[in-house]
Short mmCIF file of C-alpha atoms in Angstrom, two decimals:
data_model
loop_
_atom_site.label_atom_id
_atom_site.label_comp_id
_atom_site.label_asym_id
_atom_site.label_seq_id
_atom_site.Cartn_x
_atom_site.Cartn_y
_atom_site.Cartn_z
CA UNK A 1 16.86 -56.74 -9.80
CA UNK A 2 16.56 -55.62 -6.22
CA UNK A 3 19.01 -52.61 -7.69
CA UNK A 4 16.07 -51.81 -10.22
CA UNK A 5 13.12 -52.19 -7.78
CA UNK A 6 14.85 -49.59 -5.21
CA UNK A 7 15.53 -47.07 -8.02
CA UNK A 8 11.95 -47.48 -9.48
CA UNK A 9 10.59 -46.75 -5.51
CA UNK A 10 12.88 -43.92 -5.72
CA UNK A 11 11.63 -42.27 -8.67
CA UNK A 12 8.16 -42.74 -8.17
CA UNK A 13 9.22 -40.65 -4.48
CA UNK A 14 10.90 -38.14 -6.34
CA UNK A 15 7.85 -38.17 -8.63
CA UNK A 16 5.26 -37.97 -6.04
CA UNK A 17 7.71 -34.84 -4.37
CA UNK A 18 7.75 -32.90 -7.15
CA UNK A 19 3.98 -33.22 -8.25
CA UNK A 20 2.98 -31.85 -4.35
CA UNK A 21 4.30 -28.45 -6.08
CA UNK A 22 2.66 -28.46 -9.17
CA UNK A 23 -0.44 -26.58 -8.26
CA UNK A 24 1.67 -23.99 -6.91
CA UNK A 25 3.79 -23.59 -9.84
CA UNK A 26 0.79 -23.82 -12.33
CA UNK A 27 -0.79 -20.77 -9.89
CA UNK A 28 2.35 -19.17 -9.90
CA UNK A 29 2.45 -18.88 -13.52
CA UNK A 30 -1.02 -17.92 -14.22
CA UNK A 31 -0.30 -14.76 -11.76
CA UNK A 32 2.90 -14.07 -13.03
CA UNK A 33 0.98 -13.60 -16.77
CA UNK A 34 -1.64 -11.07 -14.90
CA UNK A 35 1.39 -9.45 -13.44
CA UNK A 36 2.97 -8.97 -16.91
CA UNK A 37 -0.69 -7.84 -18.39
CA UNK A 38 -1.61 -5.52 -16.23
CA UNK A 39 1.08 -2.57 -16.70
CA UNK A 40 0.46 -3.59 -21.04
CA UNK A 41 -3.01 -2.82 -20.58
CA UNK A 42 -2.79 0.30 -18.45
CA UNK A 43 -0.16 1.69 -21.67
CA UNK A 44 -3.28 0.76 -23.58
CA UNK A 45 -5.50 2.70 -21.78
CA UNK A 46 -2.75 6.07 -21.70
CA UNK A 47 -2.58 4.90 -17.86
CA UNK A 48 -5.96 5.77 -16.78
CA UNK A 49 -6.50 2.54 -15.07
CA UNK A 50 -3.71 2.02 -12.70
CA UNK A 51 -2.11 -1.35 -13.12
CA UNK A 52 -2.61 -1.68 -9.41
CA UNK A 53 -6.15 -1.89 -10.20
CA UNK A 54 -5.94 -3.88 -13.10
CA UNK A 55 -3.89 -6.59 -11.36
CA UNK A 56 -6.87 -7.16 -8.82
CA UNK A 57 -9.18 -7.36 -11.68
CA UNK A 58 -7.11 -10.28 -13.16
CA UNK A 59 -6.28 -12.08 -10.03
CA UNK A 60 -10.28 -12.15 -9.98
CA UNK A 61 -10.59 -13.19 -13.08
CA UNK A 62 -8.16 -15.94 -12.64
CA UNK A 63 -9.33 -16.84 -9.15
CA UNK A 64 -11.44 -19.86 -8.34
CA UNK A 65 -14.58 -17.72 -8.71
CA UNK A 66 -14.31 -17.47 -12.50
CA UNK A 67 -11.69 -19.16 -14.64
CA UNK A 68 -10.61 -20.70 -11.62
CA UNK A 69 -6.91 -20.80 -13.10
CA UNK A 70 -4.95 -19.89 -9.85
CA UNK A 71 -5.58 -20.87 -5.98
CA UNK A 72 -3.83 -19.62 -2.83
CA UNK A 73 -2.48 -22.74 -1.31
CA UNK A 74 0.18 -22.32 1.84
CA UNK A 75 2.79 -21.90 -1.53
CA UNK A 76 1.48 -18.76 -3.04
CA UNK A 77 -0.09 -17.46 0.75
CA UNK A 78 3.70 -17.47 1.28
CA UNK A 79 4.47 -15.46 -1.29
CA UNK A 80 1.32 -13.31 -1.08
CA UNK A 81 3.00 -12.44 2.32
CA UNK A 82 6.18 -11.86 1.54
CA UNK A 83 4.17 -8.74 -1.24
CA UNK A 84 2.79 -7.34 1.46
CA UNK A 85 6.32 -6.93 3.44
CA UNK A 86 7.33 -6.06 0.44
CA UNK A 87 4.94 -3.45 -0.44
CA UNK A 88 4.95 -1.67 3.14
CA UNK A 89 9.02 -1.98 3.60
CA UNK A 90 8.68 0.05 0.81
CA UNK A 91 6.31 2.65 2.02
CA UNK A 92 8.29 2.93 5.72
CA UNK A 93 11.18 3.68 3.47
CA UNK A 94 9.45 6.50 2.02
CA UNK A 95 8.35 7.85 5.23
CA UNK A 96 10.54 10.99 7.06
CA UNK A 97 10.58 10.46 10.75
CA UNK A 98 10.71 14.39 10.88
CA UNK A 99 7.50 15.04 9.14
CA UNK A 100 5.52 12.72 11.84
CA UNK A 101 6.80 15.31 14.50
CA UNK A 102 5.04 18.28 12.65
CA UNK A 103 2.12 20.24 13.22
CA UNK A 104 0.52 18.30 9.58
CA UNK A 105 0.89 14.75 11.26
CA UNK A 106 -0.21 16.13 14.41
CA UNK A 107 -3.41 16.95 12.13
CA UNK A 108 -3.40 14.49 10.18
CA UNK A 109 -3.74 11.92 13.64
CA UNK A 110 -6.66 14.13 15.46
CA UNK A 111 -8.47 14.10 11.75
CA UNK A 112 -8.11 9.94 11.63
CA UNK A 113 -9.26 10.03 15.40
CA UNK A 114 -12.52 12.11 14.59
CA UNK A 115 -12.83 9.43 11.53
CA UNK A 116 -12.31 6.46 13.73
CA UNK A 117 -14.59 7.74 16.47
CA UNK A 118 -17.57 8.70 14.53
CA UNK A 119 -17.14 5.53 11.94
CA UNK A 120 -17.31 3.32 15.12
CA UNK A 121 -20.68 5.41 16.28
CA UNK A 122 -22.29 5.33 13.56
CA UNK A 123 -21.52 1.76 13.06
CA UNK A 124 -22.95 0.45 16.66
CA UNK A 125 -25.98 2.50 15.93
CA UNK A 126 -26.39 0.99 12.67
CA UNK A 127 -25.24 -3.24 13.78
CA UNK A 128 -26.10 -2.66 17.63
CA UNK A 129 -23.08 -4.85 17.63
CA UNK A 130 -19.61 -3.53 19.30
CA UNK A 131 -17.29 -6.13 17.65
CA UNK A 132 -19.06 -5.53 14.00
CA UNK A 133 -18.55 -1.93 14.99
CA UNK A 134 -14.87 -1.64 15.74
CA UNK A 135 -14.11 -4.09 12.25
CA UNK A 136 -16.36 -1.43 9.91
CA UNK A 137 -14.96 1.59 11.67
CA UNK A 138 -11.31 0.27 11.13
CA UNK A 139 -11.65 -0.98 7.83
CA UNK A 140 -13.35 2.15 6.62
CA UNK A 141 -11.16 4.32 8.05
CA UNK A 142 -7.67 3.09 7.00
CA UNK A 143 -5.65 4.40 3.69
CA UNK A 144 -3.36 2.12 1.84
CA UNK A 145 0.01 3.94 1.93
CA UNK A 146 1.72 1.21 0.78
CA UNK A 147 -0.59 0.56 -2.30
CA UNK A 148 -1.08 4.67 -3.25
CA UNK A 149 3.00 4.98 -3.07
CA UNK A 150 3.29 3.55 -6.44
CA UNK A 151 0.81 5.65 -7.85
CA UNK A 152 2.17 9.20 -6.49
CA UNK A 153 5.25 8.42 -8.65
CA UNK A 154 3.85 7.29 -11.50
CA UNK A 155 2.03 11.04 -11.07
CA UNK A 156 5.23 12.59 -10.06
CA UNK A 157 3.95 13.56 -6.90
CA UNK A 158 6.59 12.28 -4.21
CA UNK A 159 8.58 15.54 -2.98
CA UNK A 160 5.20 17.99 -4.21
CA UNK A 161 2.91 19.30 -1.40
CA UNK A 162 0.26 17.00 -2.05
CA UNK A 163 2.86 14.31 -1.90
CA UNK A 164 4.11 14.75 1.68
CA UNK A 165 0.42 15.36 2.51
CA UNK A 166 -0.36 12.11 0.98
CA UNK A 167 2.69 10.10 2.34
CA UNK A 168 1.62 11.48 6.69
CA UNK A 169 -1.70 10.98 6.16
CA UNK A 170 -0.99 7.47 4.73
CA UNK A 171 1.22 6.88 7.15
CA UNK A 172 -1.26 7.82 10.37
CA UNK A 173 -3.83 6.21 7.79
CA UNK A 174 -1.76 2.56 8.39
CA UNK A 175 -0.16 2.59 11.76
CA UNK A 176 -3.55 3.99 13.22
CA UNK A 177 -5.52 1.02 12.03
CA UNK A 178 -3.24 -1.33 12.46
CA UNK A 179 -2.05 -0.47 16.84
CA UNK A 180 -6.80 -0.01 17.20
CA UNK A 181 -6.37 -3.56 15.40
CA UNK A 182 -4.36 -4.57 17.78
CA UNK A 183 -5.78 -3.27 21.02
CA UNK A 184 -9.52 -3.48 19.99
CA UNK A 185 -9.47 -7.10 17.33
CA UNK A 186 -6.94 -9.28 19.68
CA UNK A 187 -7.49 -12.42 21.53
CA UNK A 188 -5.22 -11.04 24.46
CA UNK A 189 -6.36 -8.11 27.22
CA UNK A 190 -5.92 -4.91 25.89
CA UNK A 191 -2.96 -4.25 28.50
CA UNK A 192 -1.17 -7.62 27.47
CA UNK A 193 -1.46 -6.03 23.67
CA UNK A 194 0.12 -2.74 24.89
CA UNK A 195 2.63 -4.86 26.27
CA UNK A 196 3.35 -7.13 23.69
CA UNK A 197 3.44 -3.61 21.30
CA UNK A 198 5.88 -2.30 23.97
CA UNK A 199 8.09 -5.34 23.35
CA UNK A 200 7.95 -5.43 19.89
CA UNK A 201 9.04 -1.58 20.30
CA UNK A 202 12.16 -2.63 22.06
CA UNK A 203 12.96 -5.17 19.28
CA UNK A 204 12.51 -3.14 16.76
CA UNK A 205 14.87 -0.56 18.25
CA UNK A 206 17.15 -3.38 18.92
CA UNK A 207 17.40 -4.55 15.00
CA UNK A 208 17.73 -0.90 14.22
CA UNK A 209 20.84 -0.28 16.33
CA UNK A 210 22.55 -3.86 15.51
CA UNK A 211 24.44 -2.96 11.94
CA UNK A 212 26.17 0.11 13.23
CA UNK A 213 27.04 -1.83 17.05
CA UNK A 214 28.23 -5.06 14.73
CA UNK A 215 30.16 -2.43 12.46
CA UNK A 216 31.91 -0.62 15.72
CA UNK A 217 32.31 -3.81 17.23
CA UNK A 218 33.88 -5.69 14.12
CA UNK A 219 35.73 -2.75 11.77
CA UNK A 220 36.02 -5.11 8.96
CA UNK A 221 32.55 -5.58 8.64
CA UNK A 222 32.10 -2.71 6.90
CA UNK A 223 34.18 -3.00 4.01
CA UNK A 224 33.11 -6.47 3.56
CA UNK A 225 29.80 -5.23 3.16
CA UNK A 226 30.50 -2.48 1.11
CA UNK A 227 33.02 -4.56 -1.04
CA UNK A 228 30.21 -7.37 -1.62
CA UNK A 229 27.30 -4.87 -2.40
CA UNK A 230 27.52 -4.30 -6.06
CA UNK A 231 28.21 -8.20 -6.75
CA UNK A 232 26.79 -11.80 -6.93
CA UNK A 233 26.38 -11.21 -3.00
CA UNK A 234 24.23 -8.35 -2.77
CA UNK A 235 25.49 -7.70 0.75
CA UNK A 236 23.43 -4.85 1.71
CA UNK A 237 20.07 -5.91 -0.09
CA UNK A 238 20.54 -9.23 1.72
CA UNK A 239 20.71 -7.25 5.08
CA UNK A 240 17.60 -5.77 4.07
CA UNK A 241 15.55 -8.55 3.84
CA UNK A 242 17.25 -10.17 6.71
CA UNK A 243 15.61 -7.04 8.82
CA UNK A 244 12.43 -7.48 7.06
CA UNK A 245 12.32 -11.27 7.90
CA UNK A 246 13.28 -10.62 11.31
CA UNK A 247 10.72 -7.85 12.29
CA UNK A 248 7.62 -9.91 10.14
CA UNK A 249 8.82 -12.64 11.94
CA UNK A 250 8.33 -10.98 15.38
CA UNK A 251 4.97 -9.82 14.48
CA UNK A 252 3.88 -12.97 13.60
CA UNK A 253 5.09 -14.80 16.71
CA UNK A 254 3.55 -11.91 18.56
CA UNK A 255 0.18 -12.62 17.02
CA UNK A 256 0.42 -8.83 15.38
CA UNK A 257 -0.34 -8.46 12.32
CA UNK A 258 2.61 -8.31 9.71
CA UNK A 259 2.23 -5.11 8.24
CA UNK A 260 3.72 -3.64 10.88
CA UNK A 261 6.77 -5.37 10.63
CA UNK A 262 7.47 -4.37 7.44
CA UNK A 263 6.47 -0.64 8.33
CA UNK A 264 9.03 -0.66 10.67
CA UNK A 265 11.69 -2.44 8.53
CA UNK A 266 11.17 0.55 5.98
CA UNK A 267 11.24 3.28 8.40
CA UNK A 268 14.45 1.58 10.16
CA UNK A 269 16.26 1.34 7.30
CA UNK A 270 15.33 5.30 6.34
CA UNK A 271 17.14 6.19 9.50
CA UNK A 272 20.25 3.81 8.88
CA UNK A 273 21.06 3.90 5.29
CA UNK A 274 22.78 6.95 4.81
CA UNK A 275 21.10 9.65 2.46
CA UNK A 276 23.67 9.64 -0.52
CA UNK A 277 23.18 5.70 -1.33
CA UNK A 278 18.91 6.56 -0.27
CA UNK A 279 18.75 6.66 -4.32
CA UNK A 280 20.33 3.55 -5.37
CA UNK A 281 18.94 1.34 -2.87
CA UNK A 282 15.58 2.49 -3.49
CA UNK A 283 16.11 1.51 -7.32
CA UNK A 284 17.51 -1.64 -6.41
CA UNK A 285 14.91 -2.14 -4.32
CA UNK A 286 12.18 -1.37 -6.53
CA UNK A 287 13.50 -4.05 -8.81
CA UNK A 288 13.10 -6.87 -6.53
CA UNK A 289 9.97 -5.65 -5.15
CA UNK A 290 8.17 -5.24 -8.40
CA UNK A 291 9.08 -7.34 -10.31
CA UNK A 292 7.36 -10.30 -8.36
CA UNK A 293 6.57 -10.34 -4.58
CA UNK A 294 4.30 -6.95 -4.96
CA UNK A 295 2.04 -8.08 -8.10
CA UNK A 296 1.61 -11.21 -6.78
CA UNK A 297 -0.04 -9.62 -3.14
CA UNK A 298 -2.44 -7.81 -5.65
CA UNK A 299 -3.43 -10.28 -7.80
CA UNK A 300 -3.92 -13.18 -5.16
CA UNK A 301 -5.40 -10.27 -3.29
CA UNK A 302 -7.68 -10.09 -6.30
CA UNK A 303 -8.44 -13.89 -6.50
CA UNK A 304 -10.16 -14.11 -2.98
CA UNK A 305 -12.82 -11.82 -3.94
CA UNK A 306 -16.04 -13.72 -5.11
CA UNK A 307 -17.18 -12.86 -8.13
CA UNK A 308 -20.83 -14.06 -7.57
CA UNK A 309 -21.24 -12.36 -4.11
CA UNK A 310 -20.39 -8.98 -6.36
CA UNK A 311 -22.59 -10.10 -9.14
CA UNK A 312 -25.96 -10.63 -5.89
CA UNK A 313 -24.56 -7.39 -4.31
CA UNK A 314 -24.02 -4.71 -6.64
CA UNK A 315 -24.73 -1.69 -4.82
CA UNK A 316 -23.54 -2.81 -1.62
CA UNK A 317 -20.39 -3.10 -2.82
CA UNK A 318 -20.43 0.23 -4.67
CA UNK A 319 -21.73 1.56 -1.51
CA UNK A 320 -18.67 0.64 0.19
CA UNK A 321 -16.17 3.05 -1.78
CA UNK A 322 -19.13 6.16 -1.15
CA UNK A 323 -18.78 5.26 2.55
CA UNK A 324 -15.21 5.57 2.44
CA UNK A 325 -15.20 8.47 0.54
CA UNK A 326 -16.91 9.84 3.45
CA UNK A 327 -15.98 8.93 6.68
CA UNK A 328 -12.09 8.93 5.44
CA UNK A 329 -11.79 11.38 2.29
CA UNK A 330 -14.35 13.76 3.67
CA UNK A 331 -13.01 14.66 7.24
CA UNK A 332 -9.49 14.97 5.09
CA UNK A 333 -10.55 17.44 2.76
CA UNK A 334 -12.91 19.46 5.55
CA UNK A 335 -9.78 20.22 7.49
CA UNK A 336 -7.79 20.93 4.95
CA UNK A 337 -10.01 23.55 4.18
CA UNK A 338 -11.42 24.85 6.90
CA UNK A 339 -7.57 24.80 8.90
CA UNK A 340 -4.55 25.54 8.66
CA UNK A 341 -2.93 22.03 8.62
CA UNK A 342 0.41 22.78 7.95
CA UNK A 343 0.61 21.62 4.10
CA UNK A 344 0.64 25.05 3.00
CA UNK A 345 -1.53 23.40 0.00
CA UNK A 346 -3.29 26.09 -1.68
CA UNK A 347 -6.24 25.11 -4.01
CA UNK A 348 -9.03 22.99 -3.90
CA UNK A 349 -7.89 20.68 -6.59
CA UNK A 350 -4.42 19.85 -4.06
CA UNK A 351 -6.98 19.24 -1.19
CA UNK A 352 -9.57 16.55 -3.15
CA UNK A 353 -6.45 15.01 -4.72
CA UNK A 354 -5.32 14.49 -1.13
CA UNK A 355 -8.56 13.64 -0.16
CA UNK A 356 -9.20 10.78 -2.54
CA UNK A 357 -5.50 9.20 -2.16
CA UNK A 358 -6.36 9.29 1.77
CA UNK A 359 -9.59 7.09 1.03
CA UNK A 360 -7.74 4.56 -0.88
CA UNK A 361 -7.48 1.65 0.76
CA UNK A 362 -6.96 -2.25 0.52
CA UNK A 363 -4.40 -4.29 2.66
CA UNK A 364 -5.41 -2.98 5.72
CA UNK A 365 -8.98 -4.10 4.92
CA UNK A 366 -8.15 -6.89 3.85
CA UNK A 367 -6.53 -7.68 7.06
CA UNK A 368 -9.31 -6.75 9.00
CA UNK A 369 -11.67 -8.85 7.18
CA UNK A 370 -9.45 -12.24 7.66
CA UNK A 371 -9.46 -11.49 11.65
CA UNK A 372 -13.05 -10.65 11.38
CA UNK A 373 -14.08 -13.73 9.23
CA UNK A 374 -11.46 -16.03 11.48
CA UNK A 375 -12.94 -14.65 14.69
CA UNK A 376 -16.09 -15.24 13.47
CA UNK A 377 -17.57 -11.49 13.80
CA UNK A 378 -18.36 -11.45 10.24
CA UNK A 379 -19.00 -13.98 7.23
CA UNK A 380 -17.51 -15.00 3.96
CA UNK A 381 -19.69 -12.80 2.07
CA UNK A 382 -19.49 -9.07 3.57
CA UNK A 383 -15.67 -9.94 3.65
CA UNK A 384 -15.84 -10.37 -0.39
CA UNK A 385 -17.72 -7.12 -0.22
CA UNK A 386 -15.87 -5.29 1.78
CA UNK A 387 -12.40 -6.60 -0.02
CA UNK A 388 -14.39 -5.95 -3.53
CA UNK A 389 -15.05 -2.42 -2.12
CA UNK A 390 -11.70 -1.86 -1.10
CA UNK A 391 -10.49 -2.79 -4.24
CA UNK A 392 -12.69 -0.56 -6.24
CA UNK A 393 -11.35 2.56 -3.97
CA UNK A 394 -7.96 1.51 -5.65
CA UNK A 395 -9.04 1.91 -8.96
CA UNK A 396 -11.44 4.54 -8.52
CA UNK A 397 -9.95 6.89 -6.47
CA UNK A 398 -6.84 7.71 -7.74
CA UNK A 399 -7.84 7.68 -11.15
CA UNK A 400 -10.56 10.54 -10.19
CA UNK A 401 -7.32 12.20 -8.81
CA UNK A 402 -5.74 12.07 -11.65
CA UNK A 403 -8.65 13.33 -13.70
CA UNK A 404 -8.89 16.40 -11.40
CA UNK A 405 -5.21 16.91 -11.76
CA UNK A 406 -5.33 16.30 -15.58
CA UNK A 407 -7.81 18.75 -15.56
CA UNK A 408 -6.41 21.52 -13.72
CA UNK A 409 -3.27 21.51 -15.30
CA UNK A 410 -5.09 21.14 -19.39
CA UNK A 411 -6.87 24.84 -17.90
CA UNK A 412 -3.71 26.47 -16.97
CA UNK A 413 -2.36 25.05 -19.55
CA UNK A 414 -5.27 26.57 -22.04
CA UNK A 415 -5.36 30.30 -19.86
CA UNK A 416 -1.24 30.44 -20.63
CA UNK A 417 -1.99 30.31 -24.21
CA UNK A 418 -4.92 32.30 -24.29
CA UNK A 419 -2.72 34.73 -22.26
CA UNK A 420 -0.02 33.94 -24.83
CA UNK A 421 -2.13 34.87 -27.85
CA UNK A 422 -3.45 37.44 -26.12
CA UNK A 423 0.18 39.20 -25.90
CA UNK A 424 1.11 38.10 -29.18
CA UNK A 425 -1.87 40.57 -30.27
CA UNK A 426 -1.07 43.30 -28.45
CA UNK A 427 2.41 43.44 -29.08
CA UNK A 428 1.56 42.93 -33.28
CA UNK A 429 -0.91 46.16 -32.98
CA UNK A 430 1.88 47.88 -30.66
CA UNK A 431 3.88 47.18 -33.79
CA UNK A 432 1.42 48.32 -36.08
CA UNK A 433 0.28 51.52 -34.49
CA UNK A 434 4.45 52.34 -33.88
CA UNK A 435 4.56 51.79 -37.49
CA UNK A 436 1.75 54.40 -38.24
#
């Protein structure tokens, strides 16, 4: 009897355990379905709308502010997280520590500087508020490396000239932000930031020099890594997130914000992982990545945005895409034009497709917004339209890139033919009049 009575208590524990998950799970599943829909509906749509964008949509959609399928308890804020590590490891790994020593990043910085600068301006002018001014000026002058990288390959763009132009400004377009974030957002002096920045330097440096010291120090190491790679063990991917864990971690504890953690993990492991496995990890890496941790960022990215404050603020959050497109796309395409930047880009459909990738922007925002809301600088409401507005530069702007691409290339495509069937002609009256 008492035997029965203490396994009955012990079930309904168990019980009671498992349930505290269930809202998690049930979320979890509902995004998971958005994740799988959004790429099915993009092939629908011949990939005009990026399944980036489509996957906000849908975590809307499923969010508590219409079907209110899916919430982001501490479960799925975990996870959401872990996407955005995710999704900026990635981008640091695309990134070429050589490129960010030319003359085009040098350019690239001064142009976010004269971005930053008159954004924050024009902002005080506008809020006569300093703190309102610094969050507006940061938020609208960020680009969302992480979130465009995708994109460029589905356009087949990483390598091209408007690639690498795309990958330094995205680069200067996220660390930028996120060090003025920093220095200008924090709770701590602006010289305790440096210094905590300074330290974080130092760590990062330190993680970065740790597998080859262990590997010098220990011989063995190496073979047991490489010998474990390709198995159940996953050796080296394991590693990986290890240095991602460690360096988010850091940030976190440091009171920075995570983003550039990851950043640094990506860029770290560029330098480290030697270039003739560069190809393999990055598929392997896309595989974990993609598959879940990076659709789930966008979609419960997508679920905090409130439907109703779009639905009573239409054209303010429209206007918030046109005011990107101008104090960040703009000043991008201007000197692209009007100096020699170093792309060696060409035409003026390269420059606006570099231009519109540079406005795109969302995580960075969205980071912005939490510190403002949390810090009390700004409510609930211009966060949802600032996050909405961020989210429609995804799904705007490199679709209109696209477009101009599309278009370009159907005319050169239509002047070779014409040229074509122009030859043909000649050469069949050459042929005629020879025949005469």
């Amino acid at each position: 009897m008492i035997f029965s009575a203490l396994s009955a208590a012990n079930t309904v524990v168990l019980a009671s355990g498992e349930a505290d998950y269930t809202p998690s799970l049930v979320s979890f599943a509902w995004i998971m379905a958005a994740a799988l829909l959004a790429p099915l509906v993009s092939y629908m749509l011949k990939n005009k709308m990026p399944a980036v964008a489509l996957l906000i949509i849908f975590g809307m959609i499923i969010g508590p502010s219409m079907l209110d399928l899916a919430h982001e308890d501490p479960g799925i804020g975990m996870l959401k997280e872990l996407g955005v590590g995710a999704l900026f490891l990635l981008a640091g790994f695309e990134i070429d520590l050589a490129t960010l020593k030319s003359k085009q990043a040098a350019t690239g910085f001064s142009t976010w500087l004269i971005c930053m600068v008159s954004c924050l301006v024009g902002a005080y002018f506008l809020l006569n508020d300093i703190p309102g001014a610094i969050v507006m000026a940061i938020a609208l002058t960020s680009t969302a490396l992480g979130t465009i990288t995708p994109m460029l390959k589905q356009d087949k763009l990483i390598g091209t000239k408007v690639g690498d132009s795309v990958m330094i400004h995205g680069a200067i377009g996220e660390v930028a932000p996120i060090t003025a974030m920093a220095l200008l957002l924090g709770t701590r002096s602006t010289l305790g930031t440096m210094l905590i920045l300074l330290a974080f330097i130092v760590i990062a440096v330190g993680v970065a020099v740790m597998p080859r010291a262990l590997i010098v120090a220990v011989p063995w190491l190496k073979t047991a890594f490489l010998s474990g790679a390709g198995s159940t063990n996953q050796t080296i991917l394991r590693l990986i997130i290890l240095i991602l864990a460690i360096l988010m971690a850091v940030t976190s504890v440091f009171e920075l914000d995570i983003v550039l953690g990851a950043f640094a993990a990506g860029i770290i492991l560029n330098r480290i992982i030697p270039d003739e496995f560069h190809k393999g990890l990055e598929n392997r890496l896309d595989v974990v990545c993609y598959s879940m941790l990076i659709p789930v960022f966008f979609v419960v990215s997508g679920m905090s945005i409130d439907w109703q404050v779009i639905v009573n603020n239409p054209f303010k959050v429209l206007g918030i895409p046109a005011l990107i497109l101008v104090t960040r796309g703009l000043p991008v395409f201007l000197r692209e034009n009007i100096h020699h930047t170093g792309s060696d880009i060409e035409t003026t459909r390269e420059r606006l497709q570099v231009a519109l990738y540079a406005a795109t922007g969302l995580p960075i925002i969205v980071a912005v917004m939490t510190i403002a809301v949390g810090s009390g600088i700004v409510d609930e409401e211009t966060s949802s339209i600032f996050v909405a507005g961020g989210a429609l530069t995804v799904a705007i702007f490199p679709l209109l890139s696209s477009l101009v691409k599309g278009k370009e290339e159907n005319a050169q495509s239509k002047a070779k033919a014409a040229e074509s069937k122009q030859e043909g002609r000649e050469g069949a009256e050459q042929k005629g009049a020879e025949k005469k």
